[in-house]
Structures are given as structure tokens and as C-alpha cells.
Amino acid sequence: MAVIGRATTATALSTGCVTLYRPPGIVLSPLRTDFEMLNRLVSPFNSIVGQEPESIAGALNELRGFLMPRLEEQGLPMSGDFNQSHCLISNIGSPYSCSINPRYSENGRLDLSERKTIALLGFLGLRGFDPDLAASIFKSAVGRRGIRAYWTQIPEIRERYDVSPSEVAARSDHSPVEEHIGRSIKELDEEIIGIPPIFGLSQYQKKMGHLERDTGKRIFEVVTPLSLPGHRLQTALERVAAREGCRLLKGLTAIDMEFSGNHASSVTVRSRSREQRITFSKMILASGNLVSGGLVTNVDEPDQIVPPLQADTGRMPSTLSVSDTSLGSQALRSAMTTGIRTDADFHVVCKKGEVLDNVFVAGSALSGFSLPTGVGLGGVMFTSWIAAENAMEEG
Amino acid sequence: MPKTEVLIVGGGVTGAGIARDLALRGTSVMLLEKEDFSTGATGRSHGMLHSGGRYAVKDPESAMDCAREGVILKRIASYCIEDTGGLFIGIEDDDPTYVDRFLRGCAETGVQAKEITTKEALSLEPRLSSRVSSSVEVLDASIDPFALTLGNVEDARDCGAEILNYRVVQRFLVQEGRIQEVIFENLRNGSRESVRPEVVVNASGAWVDNVASLAGLRIPMSIDKGTLVVFNGRLVNRLINRLRMPSDGDIIVPSHSASIVGTTSDRVDSVEDFVVDRSDVDLLISEGQSMVPDLRHARAIRAYAGVRPLLGGRKEGRDISRTYRVIDHEEEGIDNLVSIVGGKLTTYRLMAEKTSDLIMCKLGSAGHCITASEPISNPMAAKTVRDLLAFPLIRMNRKYGDEQTDIIAGCTSSLRGKEILCTCEEVLRGEAEYFCSREDVMRLSDVMRRTRIGMGYCQAGLCIFDMASVMMEHSNQEPLDLIGHYLRERWKGVEPVLFGSQLRQEVFKRYLYDGVYHLESLLGGEAR
């Protein structure tokens, strides 16, 4: 078993929140689990996977059961608001993370409906998080008053400006940065404190735990784009894969696939220095879409990067309430929903129409499975799980 | 009720130029602009300082004006002009007799032009098509229309003029053949205000007829829409014009970090018709390619359309003269209304001079025009900076002229001031802070016009949140409202160029906006 990767993944650029259902808009109250809602939440998967809600529920539960302990072992504990009696919904965000968008705050740890006071603390010179802006968005989106914003300075970035969170993370692993942050937090009156993400995977759990213990407050990370939580999730997932016995080959681009009839035998990959051919018995293409580089733009429309395959434009999950206005125009909409063409079992379809019985497509490489269309990490992981199961079953 | 000697309606470069001209002559001036400065034809132009060459054959009067004014502007507004020089090139299929007519026209109108060999042209501009058959060097230059307008605004203010944006003129109270009072709305707070002017100047560009109608008059205008496409990076060193009768897609202007290709000419009925058609974009790209084949691979980052206010009602777009006219409405029964119509960015100063001359007559005041010799901003200060300091400061000088001193002070006085907000255009937080703290700025696009923040190839993909965060410190507006308004405006220019790399960029932006920030839900589905 080997995984081939090219460069930074969309997962690493994401908020790192895995949501195994799609909440209808912003939900801040604890989840209600009536059946009508369950059907609505599961149906995006249902309509695409073509399976009954019960089996989807089972698969979701299996995926959760697989991921959570393994990620935790790698230092990335995932928490969530589960309802075991139905097992359909699991919202596993990391316990210390939430977004400047309140939608991500609902992870069981940070209940904004509590009458607790919240403060957001920004670090001068650190890119990507402005507590004033975040507090203001919180206020207008949640209608909750009294979220205050503060600024502090930490020694790691005192003499500089424009520091990226990963730079701080690189240094914070070897310095007492959390002591300084802890002192700043203690000076605040509020009970829940949001800070920008600055700890890498290896220190994340330990240092966030220290902060909570030392200050006696609840600390959470305000997830910002292109920052650490996505990186942490990516790293943790790679480690899980390695631990399960998978080889990780990075820096390789798949440029061609060899097949005859309905069966593919090998893929040609290119690194910076050479090309090589990798033979396989089964392959899953999880190469992402336009955002992550699995698709390229071919003048007017997206195209598949591996030549013999077909691009599939414009399959929109039917149940997602994506209005016309929000996705701009037909060109953007079809670019965003484009993926690799498959049959109902996720088998890949070639340009001339052959269905390859040993090549499967998963994740956002599937048409319609893109973050902007409302399918997040949970959705794409779920398809991977199904595709992998299909691959295993077909012996 | 406040009084002013002269009330100017319209804050494009013409209005701002008139304000500066009159203020320098010691006249009391108020200017009202319905949006931000240079949001009409001024800001939607090529940013081309004409040598006159483009009009040498067809429109000699405009050519002569451009030739003279080009020289003057390079002297008085050097901070916002990049003196790139220009090249007119003929392609194999073009009319071969045009070169001689062109050179003759240039000689007759005082436009400096020198024919060079194709080999010389290709050494100056390596990206030119190998099908170039004739080349003429001229003195065209690239000018920043936003910086030019703001320079005039600030200079006029320094001389005591009151220059106000986001003020919409609603009514003229006309009595005894005079506009006695002008009533306008302040968009910042919705209040109605009024002023008693001695003379009113209608310098509202494409809206000149609308403003005249407030006094019961009509000015027959032809509204001509021109579409332009902005490409990432500089594809050419100097302005490139096609050596033929002016037509579609025959100008390429290197401007800041981009190249602007234009233009089309379509008659439209409404002055608000800024919608860009994809067919116009395709036309510009295919025509532009015949001059610079690399355009096919270049990255189009946005398209925009401007409405040119052209004199006269019957002729079609390109056949209408680009000259201007100062209209005294006394004969039509309004003693104290003057309109300025037509013209070009390059001749704005001359138009302002002629308009101001008439106004001084009406006021019965003495006072001569000094704008042909008095530089906008202090070139000495600019020279010192250029000699002494590094690239970012030269860049700031080009954007801001004299104002740069205060802006640099703001950027360096605090840690946050030095943060780079916009990496495409290298805009520092201090620059945005400086303008956000000022009365003129109400929307994020106002900051953009002043600093170039968000004008790069990502079209504010990431810096939009930083812009909002800076703006919040100086405004009570909801950041989501600011962001939503800005995104809707930008989208108009991005939608027509959704192909190639820019399509991918936009998909990535949607990943951030909808997938990560969930702006879609926060903005109530109105992000786009």
C-alpha cells in the first residue's frame, strides 16, 4: 500500500475540522436529533453514493470509530457532539479549535449559548488573525454581545512583523511561549479565551493543556484560513497511514496511466529529477480538484491532469442549498463542481468511455465534492472510506 | 446656509482639476461627488497619457491638445506618470499607406514621432509579433488616474477648497434665471444639506445631461462604452498602439504591476451600464494577440468597462471627436451654470483652465491660471526620496506624491504599520490606515483606489479581511457589510475573465470564502 502525493493538500489549507454531517446554516444550540433533520443531513451522501440512510449511517460510524482513536494517538484528539443512539451524526472537530465563523464553534466544548464571557486575544505581528474583526463577525453573526478583543505581544515576534503562524509554531516548540501567553490570559477577566493557532502537532495538546491548567480558563483556537489546524490534521493523518503500514511517497505527480480494456496496470509518475512507472493492482485517485491540483484549467474549463480520464463538470449535490447567487456564475459553478468522471461505484471512467474496474475515485476529485459546495472534510473522507471498501470488496 | 463662489458637481479628474485651478486663483470652491473620486470615466480609463499620435490622422484638434498637455503633465504631475514612451506598430495586413498619413498627421499637429526599423522595434519590445511591418516611436506615457485625481483634490484642499465625496446633488433651486441654491444628500449619514453658490460647474462626465436636467436643460450626449482587460505583469515596456485608424483592441498600456489592453467602443443607452460582455473580452484578447502574441498565455485578472461622455448625438463611437466643449448656459436662460463636456484624461488640465477662465469672467474676478507651471505636489521632495531611498519608497512616491511623508511615518511608527496587507501590490498596513482615518474613505474600494490594495492578481483574495480590520478601527460600519459590498463590486470585473489561471484563483477564493470562512452564510448568500 502506497500513497503518492504531489504538494500541499487542500486538507492542509483547511480549518482542520472534520464534520461528518452538514449543519443547515448556522446552528448554535445543541443539536436536535429529529429524524427529519437526520434525513436532510445525510441525504447529500445518500444521493451521491446511492445507498440507504442506514448503511450510510453505519459507514459514517465505522469511519469515526477508525479515525478518532488513531488521530488521538498521534496527538490530535478529536471531540464531537455525538448522539450514539442514531450514530449518524458525528461532529469531530479538535477540542481546542473553532473558527472565526461561529458555525465551527459548535463542537461540544465551546457552547456559546452558555452565559460565559468570551475574549479573543491577538498577537501583534502575527498574520491571519485580528481579534477585533473576529469579535465583530461573531457579534453580527451570533447576535451575542460582549465578546471582547485584546492584543498582546509575545517575545517570539516582538522585533518583527508579518510572521506566519507556522513560523511561530516552529519556534514555540522550543521556547516558553505559552508562559507569556498564559500571563496575558491571566490578566483578562473573561472565562473563555480564543487565541490564534500557534502550536504544531507535536506540542499542540500538551501546550494547550498547560495553558488551560495554568490560567484556569477555557482556551480555544480561532481557526483562520491557511493556518495550522489543517496542517496538523494532514500531518496526523499521514502518520496514521504510515503507522498502518502505508508507504508515503511525496513530491510525485501522476502524469499518465497505462491500461488495456477495463483494467489499469500502472501509473507513470514524475518527480523533479525523473519519471518512473508504478504498477498496482488497485488504485484510488484522491487527487483533489482545481484547488488542490488534481485538475488543471484547460483554457475555458477544468480538465483532468491524468490524460486518459474524463472530467465530469457540474454534478452538484442535489440537496445542498447552494443558491445561484452564492456561487457567482455558471463558469465558476461548473469549475467548482468539476471532478473526475466515475460510475455509481466510484470506478473511474476513461475518455473513450471505458470503466476501469480497478481504479476508484475518492474525495474532492469526485464531481460535486468541493468545500465551497458545502462538502467538507467529513464528506470527502466518507467517500474515501466507501471507495476503499469497494476496492477491498472487489477482491 | 453655507455659501461658495463656485460649486463643482463631479469628482472626476476634470472636476478635481477645475477645483485646483480655481482654488489656486484664490476663488472659494466646493466640489460634490456622488461616489468616490474618479469612479466614472476617469478611473475606468486606460491610464494613458496621449502623445497625440492616436488622434493625429482623424482628430487633429485633439492631437494638438494632447501633444501640448502631455508635455505639461509630465512636468506638473511627474509623481503619477511613468514616462514609458510609446510605440505605434503596423502589422503585415494593415493598410500600408497609413504610416505616411500618420507621420504627416503628427508633423501637422506637433506630435513628436520618429519612424524606426522593425529590428529596432523588436529590440525595444521583444514580445512584439514577428509580423510587425512598420514602427513609429512617440512620447506616450502611463499615468495613474486615481493618483492624478487625488493629487488635484489634495492640492485644492491645501488652497482652501472644500472637496466632498459621497454627496449626491438632488435639486437646483432656480429663480430669476439663476441657480440660487443646491440641495444635496450626504450619503454618510443620509442628511440633506444645501449651499448657495454664485456659479455652478457641471463637470459630471457621462452624467452631465442628468445634472443639467436638474436645471431644466438638456445636453445632447452620446454615451460610449469601452471595455478593457487587465493582465497580470508587464508584457511590454512602453505603450503599444496599432498603427491604423483607431479601432478595437489596439492599445496595450503597462501600468504598475499589470498590462491593460483596450478598448472597445459600443454605444449604450445608460450611463450606469458598466457590465462587461465576455464577447468584448474575447475580441480584445484576439486583437491584442496580433500585436503581442504572448497575450494568449497571459493571465487576465479582471475586465472593466467605462462610459465615455462624447459630444454630439448622431455619429457612432469612434467617429465622434474626443475634443471638449465648455458650455455657458446663459443663452438657455440659466446665467450661472457652466458645463464641461467631452475631452480626455490627457487634456483634463486644459479643460479645467478653459472652464475656470469662463467662471472667472462670470464672477468678474481677476486671477490667471497657473496650473500649467505649478506642479501637483512638490517634485523636490519626491526627488530627494528617489535619490536616497529604496524601492518601497519610490513606489509610495509614485502612488502618493507629497502625501508620502505622512504615510511613511504611519507605516514606520508602529509594529503593525509595517505589516504587508496586500502581497500582490506590496501595500503596508500603515498605508491603509492612513486613508481609512480620513473623511473621504467610506468603502473598501475607496482604500483600494488610493493604495492599490487588492488590485493584484488575487483580487483581494486574502487581504480583504485585513482591509476590513483596518477600516473597523475608523468606522462604525459592520465589517461584513464592507466585505460584501467590496466583493460584489470586484466580482463584476472578475466574472468576464473566468478562464485559465484566474478561474483557478477564483475557485481557490471560493474555497476560502465559502469553505473556510463561510462568508456565504454570513453575508446571507450575497457574497456574489
Coordinates of C-alpha atoms in Angstrom, one line a residue, chain B residues 19-506:
Chain B
A19 CA -11.3 72.8 -8.2
R20 CA -7.5 73.0 -8.1
D21 CA -7.3 75.6 -10.9
L22 CA -9.9 77.9 -9.2
A23 CA -8.5 77.4 -5.7
L24 CA -5.0 78.4 -6.9
R25 CA -6.6 81.6 -8.4
G26 CA -8.0 82.4 -4.9
T27 CA -11.6 81.5 -5.6
S28 CA -13.7 79.8 -2.9
V29 CA -14.7 76.4 -4.2
M30 CA -16.9 73.5 -3.1
L31 CA -16.9 70.2 -5.0
L32 CA -19.6 67.5 -4.7
E33 CA -19.0 63.9 -5.9
K34 CA -21.8 61.3 -5.7
E35 CA -19.5 58.4 -5.1
D36 CA -15.7 58.3 -4.6
F37 CA -13.4 60.4 -6.7
S38 CA -12.5 59.0 -10.1
T39 CA -15.1 56.3 -10.1
G40 CA -16.5 57.3 -13.5
A41 CA -14.7 57.5 -16.8
T42 CA -11.5 58.8 -15.1
G43 CA -10.9 55.7 -13.1
R44 CA -12.1 53.4 -15.9
S45 CA -9.8 54.7 -18.5
H46 CA -6.6 53.1 -19.7
G47 CA -4.4 55.4 -17.7
M48 CA -2.8 56.6 -20.9
L49 CA -1.1 59.9 -21.3
H50 CA -1.5 60.5 -25.0
S51 CA 1.3 61.9 -27.1
G52 CA -1.5 62.8 -29.6
G53 CA -0.4 60.1 -32.0
R54 CA -3.7 58.2 -31.7
Y55 CA -5.6 61.2 -33.0
A56 CA -3.0 62.6 -35.4
V57 CA -4.9 61.5 -38.5
K58 CA -8.5 61.6 -37.6
D59 CA -8.9 64.2 -34.9
P60 CA -6.2 66.9 -35.4
E61 CA -7.6 69.2 -32.8
S62 CA -7.4 66.6 -30.1
A63 CA -4.0 65.6 -31.3
M64 CA -2.7 69.1 -30.8
D65 CA -4.2 69.4 -27.4
C66 CA -2.7 66.1 -26.3
A67 CA 0.7 66.9 -27.6
R68 CA 0.9 70.1 -25.6
E69 CA -0.8 68.8 -22.5
G70 CA 1.3 65.6 -22.4
V71 CA 4.4 67.7 -22.0
I72 CA 2.8 69.9 -19.3
L73 CA 1.5 66.9 -17.3
K74 CA 4.9 65.2 -17.4
R75 CA 6.2 68.3 -15.7
I76 CA 3.5 69.1 -13.2
A77 CA 2.3 65.5 -12.3
S78 CA 5.5 63.6 -12.6
Y79 CA 4.8 61.6 -9.5
C80 CA 2.0 59.7 -11.0
I81 CA 3.4 59.3 -14.5
E82 CA 5.6 56.6 -15.7
D83 CA 7.3 58.0 -18.8
T84 CA 7.5 54.8 -20.7
G85 CA 7.4 56.2 -24.2
G86 CA 5.2 54.7 -26.8
L87 CA 5.3 52.7 -30.0
F88 CA 2.8 52.6 -32.9
I89 CA 3.2 49.4 -34.8
G90 CA 1.7 48.2 -38.1
I91 CA 1.1 44.5 -38.8
E92 CA 1.6 42.9 -42.2
D93 CA -2.1 43.0 -43.1
D94 CA -2.7 46.6 -42.0
D95 CA -3.1 49.4 -44.6
P96 CA 0.5 50.2 -45.7
T97 CA -0.4 53.8 -46.7
Y98 CA -1.4 54.6 -43.1
V99 CA 2.2 55.1 -41.9
D100 CA 2.7 58.1 -44.2
R101 CA -0.6 59.6 -43.3
F102 CA 0.3 59.0 -39.7
L103 CA 3.7 60.7 -39.9
R104 CA 2.2 63.6 -41.9
G105 CA -0.6 64.0 -39.3
C106 CA 1.9 64.0 -36.5
A107 CA 4.0 66.6 -38.2
E108 CA 1.0 68.9 -38.8
T109 CA -0.3 68.6 -35.3
G110 CA 3.0 69.0 -33.4
V111 CA 3.1 65.3 -32.2
Q112 CA 6.7 64.1 -32.0
A113 CA 7.1 60.9 -33.9
K114 CA 10.1 59.0 -35.3
E115 CA 9.9 56.0 -37.6
I116 CA 12.2 53.2 -36.6
T117 CA 13.0 49.9 -38.2
T118 CA 11.3 46.6 -37.3
K119 CA 14.6 45.3 -35.9
E120 CA 14.9 48.3 -33.6
A121 CA 11.2 47.9 -32.5
L122 CA 11.8 44.3 -31.7
S123 CA 14.9 45.1 -29.7
L124 CA 12.8 47.6 -27.7
E125 CA 9.9 45.3 -27.4
P126 CA 10.9 41.6 -27.6
R127 CA 7.4 40.4 -27.2
L128 CA 6.1 42.1 -30.3
S129 CA 4.7 39.9 -33.1
S130 CA 7.2 38.9 -35.8
R131 CA 4.6 40.2 -38.3
V132 CA 5.3 43.8 -37.4
S133 CA 5.8 45.7 -40.6
S134 CA 6.2 49.3 -39.5
S135 CA 7.0 51.1 -36.2
V136 CA 6.9 54.7 -35.0
E137 CA 8.2 55.9 -31.7
V138 CA 6.1 58.5 -29.9
L139 CA 6.0 60.1 -26.4
D140 CA 3.1 58.3 -24.9
A141 CA 3.3 57.5 -21.2
S142 CA 1.4 55.6 -18.5
I143 CA -0.5 57.7 -15.9
D144 CA -2.3 56.7 -12.7
P145 CA -5.7 58.3 -13.0
F146 CA -6.5 57.8 -9.3
A147 CA -3.3 59.4 -8.1
L148 CA -3.7 62.2 -10.5
T149 CA -7.2 63.0 -9.4
L150 CA -6.3 62.7 -5.7
G151 CA -3.3 65.0 -6.2
N152 CA -5.6 67.6 -7.6
V153 CA -8.1 67.1 -4.8
E154 CA -5.4 67.5 -2.1
D155 CA -3.8 70.5 -3.7
A156 CA -7.2 72.2 -4.0
R157 CA -7.8 71.5 -0.3
D158 CA -4.5 72.9 0.6
C159 CA -5.7 76.1 -1.1
G160 CA -8.9 76.1 1.0
A161 CA -11.3 74.3 -1.3
E162 CA -14.0 72.1 0.2
I163 CA -13.9 68.8 -1.7
L164 CA -16.6 66.3 -0.6
N165 CA -17.3 62.8 -1.9
Y166 CA -20.4 60.7 -1.3
R167 CA -22.6 63.8 -1.8
V168 CA -25.4 63.4 -4.3
V169 CA -26.8 66.6 -5.8
Q170 CA -30.6 66.3 -5.7
R171 CA -32.0 69.7 -6.7
F172 CA -31.2 73.0 -8.1
L173 CA -33.4 75.8 -6.9
V174 CA -33.7 78.1 -9.9
Q175 CA -35.1 81.6 -9.6
E176 CA -34.8 84.6 -11.9
G177 CA -32.6 82.6 -14.3
R178 CA -30.1 81.6 -11.7
I179 CA -29.4 78.6 -9.6
Q180 CA -29.9 80.1 -6.2
E181 CA -29.4 77.0 -4.1
V182 CA -28.1 73.5 -4.5
I183 CA -29.6 70.7 -2.3
F184 CA -27.6 67.5 -1.9
E185 CA -27.7 64.4 0.2
N186 CA -24.7 63.3 2.4
L187 CA -24.5 59.5 1.9
R188 CA -22.5 59.1 5.0
N189 CA -25.4 59.9 7.3
G190 CA -28.4 60.4 4.9
S191 CA -28.8 64.0 5.8
R192 CA -29.8 66.7 3.4
E193 CA -27.7 69.8 3.1
S194 CA -27.6 72.8 0.9
V195 CA -25.3 75.5 -0.4
R196 CA -25.7 78.8 -2.1
P197 CA -23.2 79.1 -5.0
E198 CA -22.5 82.1 -7.3
V199 CA -21.6 79.8 -10.1
V200 CA -22.3 76.1 -10.7
V201 CA -20.0 73.9 -12.8
N202 CA -21.4 70.7 -14.2
A203 CA -18.3 68.5 -14.6
S204 CA -20.1 65.3 -14.1
G205 CA -18.8 63.5 -17.2
A206 CA -21.1 60.9 -18.5
W207 CA -23.8 62.2 -16.1
V208 CA -23.6 65.7 -17.5
D209 CA -27.1 65.5 -19.0
N210 CA -28.6 64.2 -15.8
V211 CA -27.1 67.1 -13.8
A212 CA -28.2 69.7 -16.5
S213 CA -31.7 68.4 -16.3
L214 CA -31.9 69.4 -12.7
A215 CA -31.9 73.0 -14.1
G216 CA -34.4 72.0 -16.8
L217 CA -31.7 71.9 -19.6
R218 CA -30.6 69.2 -22.0
I219 CA -27.1 68.4 -23.2
P220 CA -27.2 66.0 -26.1
M221 CA -24.6 63.4 -25.3
S222 CA -23.5 60.2 -26.8
I223 CA -22.6 57.5 -24.2
D224 CA -19.9 55.2 -25.4
K225 CA -18.9 52.1 -23.5
G226 CA -15.3 51.0 -23.7
T227 CA -14.2 47.7 -22.2
L228 CA -10.6 47.0 -21.0
V229 CA -8.9 43.8 -19.8
V230 CA -6.2 43.8 -17.1
F231 CA -3.4 41.3 -17.5
N232 CA -1.0 40.3 -14.7
G233 CA 2.5 41.5 -15.1
R234 CA 4.1 43.9 -17.6
L235 CA 4.0 42.4 -21.1
V236 CA 5.5 45.4 -22.8
N237 CA 7.9 48.2 -21.7
R238 CA 6.1 51.0 -23.4
L239 CA 2.6 51.8 -24.6
I240 CA 1.9 49.9 -27.7
N241 CA -0.6 51.3 -30.2
R242 CA -1.7 49.8 -33.5
L243 CA -0.6 51.9 -36.5
R244 CA -4.0 52.1 -38.1
M245 CA -7.2 54.1 -37.7
P246 CA -8.3 53.7 -34.0
S247 CA -10.2 50.5 -33.6
D248 CA -10.9 47.8 -31.1
G249 CA -8.2 46.2 -29.0
D250 CA -5.3 48.2 -30.3
I251 CA -3.8 49.6 -27.2
I252 CA -1.6 48.0 -24.5
V253 CA -0.6 50.1 -21.5
P254 CA 1.9 48.9 -19.0
S255 CA 0.6 50.1 -15.6
H256 CA 2.0 49.4 -12.2
S257 CA 2.1 45.6 -11.9
A258 CA -0.2 45.0 -14.8
S259 CA -0.8 45.5 -18.5
I260 CA -4.1 47.0 -19.6
V261 CA -5.5 46.0 -23.0
G262 CA -8.2 48.1 -24.6
T263 CA -10.5 49.1 -25.8
T264 CA -13.9 48.6 -27.4
S265 CA -16.4 51.2 -28.4
D266 CA -20.1 50.5 -28.2
R267 CA -22.9 52.9 -28.0
V268 CA -25.0 52.4 -24.9
D269 CA -28.2 54.0 -23.6
S270 CA -27.5 54.1 -19.9
V271 CA -24.6 55.8 -18.1
E272 CA -24.8 53.1 -15.5
D273 CA -24.1 50.3 -18.0
F274 CA -20.7 49.1 -16.7
V275 CA -21.4 45.4 -17.5
V276 CA -18.6 43.7 -19.4
D277 CA -19.6 41.3 -22.1
R278 CA -17.5 38.2 -22.5
S279 CA -17.5 38.7 -26.3
D280 CA -15.7 42.1 -25.7
V281 CA -13.1 40.3 -23.7
D282 CA -12.5 37.7 -26.4
L283 CA -12.3 40.4 -29.0
L284 CA -9.7 42.4 -27.0
I285 CA -7.6 39.3 -26.4
S286 CA -7.7 38.2 -30.0
E287 CA -6.9 41.7 -31.3
G288 CA -4.2 42.3 -28.7
Q289 CA -2.6 39.0 -29.7
S290 CA -1.9 40.2 -33.2
M291 CA 0.4 42.8 -31.6
V292 CA 1.8 40.8 -28.7
P293 CA 1.2 37.0 -29.3
D294 CA 2.1 36.2 -25.7
L295 CA -1.1 37.7 -24.6
R296 CA -2.7 34.4 -25.3
H297 CA -0.8 32.8 -22.4
A298 CA -1.0 35.9 -20.1
R299 CA -3.3 35.8 -17.1
A300 CA -6.3 38.1 -17.4
I301 CA -7.2 39.2 -13.9
R302 CA -10.2 41.4 -14.5
A303 CA -12.1 43.3 -17.0
Y304 CA -13.8 46.7 -16.6
A305 CA -15.9 49.0 -18.7
G306 CA -16.1 52.7 -18.6
V307 CA -18.6 55.1 -20.2
R308 CA -17.1 57.9 -22.2
P309 CA -19.1 61.0 -22.4
L310 CA -18.8 62.1 -26.0
L311 CA -20.1 65.3 -27.6
G312 CA -22.8 65.2 -30.2
G313 CA -25.6 62.8 -30.7
R314 CA -25.5 61.3 -34.2
K315 CA -22.2 59.8 -35.1
E316 CA -21.0 56.4 -33.8
G317 CA -18.4 56.0 -31.1
R318 CA -15.1 56.2 -32.8
D319 CA -16.2 58.9 -35.3
I320 CA -17.0 61.3 -32.6
S321 CA -14.3 63.8 -31.8
R322 CA -12.5 63.4 -28.5
T323 CA -12.4 67.1 -28.1
Y324 CA -14.2 69.0 -25.4
R325 CA -16.6 72.0 -25.1
V326 CA -17.2 74.5 -22.4
I327 CA -20.9 75.4 -22.4
D328 CA -22.2 78.6 -21.0
H329 CA -25.9 78.0 -20.3
E330 CA -26.6 81.8 -20.1
E331 CA -28.2 81.7 -23.6
E332 CA -30.5 79.0 -22.5
G333 CA -31.7 81.1 -19.6
I334 CA -29.5 79.9 -16.7
D335 CA -26.9 82.7 -16.0
N336 CA -24.7 80.9 -13.6
L337 CA -24.4 77.3 -14.9
V338 CA -21.4 76.2 -16.9
S339 CA -20.9 72.6 -18.3
I340 CA -17.8 71.0 -19.4
V341 CA -18.3 68.0 -21.8
G342 CA -16.2 65.6 -23.8
G343 CA -12.4 65.6 -23.7
K344 CA -9.8 63.2 -22.4
L345 CA -7.8 62.4 -19.4
T346 CA -4.7 63.8 -21.1
T347 CA -6.4 67.2 -21.7
Y348 CA -8.1 67.5 -18.3
R349 CA -5.9 70.4 -17.2
L350 CA -6.6 72.4 -20.4
M351 CA -10.3 71.7 -20.0
A352 CA -10.1 72.9 -16.4
E353 CA -8.2 76.0 -17.4
K354 CA -10.8 77.0 -20.1
T355 CA -13.7 76.3 -17.8
S356 CA -12.1 78.2 -15.0
D357 CA -11.4 81.2 -17.3
L358 CA -15.2 81.4 -18.1
I359 CA -16.1 81.1 -14.5
M360 CA -13.7 83.9 -13.5
C361 CA -15.4 86.0 -16.2
K362 CA -18.8 85.3 -14.7
L363 CA -17.5 86.1 -11.2
G364 CA -15.9 89.3 -12.5
S365 CA -12.7 88.3 -10.8
A366 CA -9.2 88.7 -11.9
G367 CA -6.7 85.8 -11.4
H368 CA -4.8 83.9 -14.0
C369 CA -4.4 80.1 -14.5
I370 CA -1.1 78.8 -13.1
T371 CA -1.7 75.1 -13.4
A372 CA 0.5 74.7 -16.5
S373 CA 3.5 75.6 -14.4
E374 CA 2.6 74.8 -10.8
P375 CA 3.4 71.2 -10.1
I376 CA 0.9 69.0 -8.3
S377 CA 2.8 68.0 -5.1
N378 CA 6.4 69.1 -4.5
P379 CA 8.7 67.4 -7.0
M380 CA 11.7 68.4 -4.9
A381 CA 10.6 66.2 -2.1
A382 CA 9.9 63.4 -4.5
K383 CA 13.4 63.8 -6.0
T384 CA 15.1 63.5 -2.6
V385 CA 13.2 60.4 -1.8
R386 CA 14.0 58.9 -5.2
D387 CA 17.7 59.6 -4.8
L388 CA 18.0 58.5 -1.2
L389 CA 15.7 55.6 -0.6
A390 CA 14.8 52.2 -1.6
F391 CA 12.2 50.7 -3.9
P392 CA 9.2 50.7 -1.5
L393 CA 9.6 54.4 -1.0
I394 CA 9.8 55.1 -4.7
R395 CA 6.7 53.1 -5.1
M396 CA 5.0 55.2 -2.4
N397 CA 6.1 58.3 -4.1
R398 CA 4.6 57.2 -7.3
K399 CA 1.3 56.4 -5.6
Y400 CA 1.1 59.4 -3.2
G401 CA 3.3 62.2 -4.3
D402 CA 3.7 64.7 -1.5
E403 CA 1.5 62.8 0.9
Q404 CA 4.0 60.0 1.2
T405 CA 5.8 61.6 4.1
D406 CA 2.9 61.3 6.4
I407 CA 2.1 57.8 5.1
I408 CA 5.6 56.5 5.6
A409 CA 5.6 58.0 9.1
G410 CA 2.4 56.0 9.8
C411 CA 3.9 52.8 8.4
T412 CA 7.1 53.0 10.5
S413 CA 5.8 54.4 13.8
S414 CA 4.2 51.1 14.9
L415 CA 4.8 47.4 14.6
R416 CA 1.5 46.8 12.8
G417 CA 2.1 49.7 10.3
K418 CA 4.8 47.6 8.7
E419 CA 2.6 44.5 8.1
I420 CA 2.2 43.7 4.5
L421 CA -1.5 43.5 3.9
C422 CA -1.6 43.0 0.1
T423 CA 1.3 40.9 -1.1
C424 CA 0.3 41.3 -4.8
E425 CA 0.7 45.0 -4.6
E426 CA 3.0 45.2 -1.6
V427 CA 0.7 47.5 0.4
L428 CA 1.5 48.1 4.0
R429 CA -1.0 48.3 6.8
G430 CA 0.1 51.8 7.5
E431 CA -0.9 52.9 4.0
A432 CA -4.4 51.5 4.5
E433 CA -4.6 53.0 8.0
Y434 CA -3.6 56.5 6.7
F435 CA -6.5 56.6 4.3
C436 CA -9.1 54.8 6.5
S437 CA -8.6 57.5 9.1
R438 CA -9.6 60.2 6.6
E439 CA -13.0 61.6 6.0
D440 CA -13.0 60.7 2.2
V441 CA -12.9 57.0 2.7
M442 CA -16.2 55.2 3.3
R443 CA -15.9 51.9 1.5
L444 CA -13.1 49.3 1.0
S445 CA -12.9 50.2 -2.7
D446 CA -12.0 53.7 -1.7
V447 CA -9.0 52.4 0.1
M448 CA -8.2 50.3 -3.0
R449 CA -8.2 53.3 -5.3
R450 CA -5.8 55.2 -3.1
T451 CA -3.4 52.4 -2.2
R452 CA -3.8 49.8 -5.0
I453 CA -4.6 47.3 -2.2
G454 CA -6.5 44.3 -3.7
M455 CA -5.8 45.3 -7.3
G456 CA -3.3 42.5 -7.9
Y457 CA -4.0 39.1 -9.5
C458 CA -5.7 37.6 -6.5
Q459 CA -8.2 40.5 -6.4
A460 CA -8.1 40.9 -2.6
G461 CA -8.4 37.1 -2.0
L462 CA -6.7 37.3 1.4
C463 CA -6.3 41.0 2.1
I464 CA -10.0 41.7 2.1
F465 CA -10.2 40.7 5.8
D466 CA -7.2 42.9 6.6
M467 CA -8.8 45.8 4.8
A468 CA -11.9 45.3 6.8
S469 CA -9.9 45.0 10.0
V470 CA -8.2 48.4 9.4
M471 CA -11.4 50.0 8.3
M472 CA -13.1 48.9 11.5
E473 CA -10.8 51.0 13.6
H474 CA -12.1 54.1 11.9
S475 CA -15.7 53.4 11.0
N476 CA -18.8 52.1 12.7
Q477 CA -19.8 50.1 9.7
E478 CA -20.2 46.3 10.0
P479 CA -17.2 44.6 8.6
L480 CA -19.4 42.0 6.8
D481 CA -21.3 44.8 5.1
L482 CA -18.0 46.3 3.9
I483 CA -16.7 42.9 2.7
G484 CA -20.0 42.1 1.0
H485 CA -20.1 45.4 -0.9
Y486 CA -16.5 45.1 -2.0
L487 CA -16.8 41.5 -3.2
R488 CA -19.9 42.3 -5.2
E489 CA -18.0 45.2 -6.9
R490 CA -14.9 43.1 -7.7
W491 CA -17.0 40.3 -9.0
K492 CA -18.3 42.4 -11.8
G493 CA -14.7 42.7 -13.2
V494 CA -13.7 39.1 -12.5
E495 CA -16.7 37.3 -13.9
P496 CA -15.8 38.2 -17.6
V497 CA -12.3 36.7 -17.3
L498 CA -13.1 33.4 -15.6
F499 CA -10.8 31.2 -17.6
G500 CA -7.3 29.9 -17.3
S501 CA -5.4 30.8 -14.1
Q502 CA -7.9 33.3 -13.0
L503 CA -10.6 30.6 -12.9
R504 CA -8.4 28.6 -10.6
Q505 CA -7.7 31.6 -8.5
E506 CA -11.5 32.3 -8.1

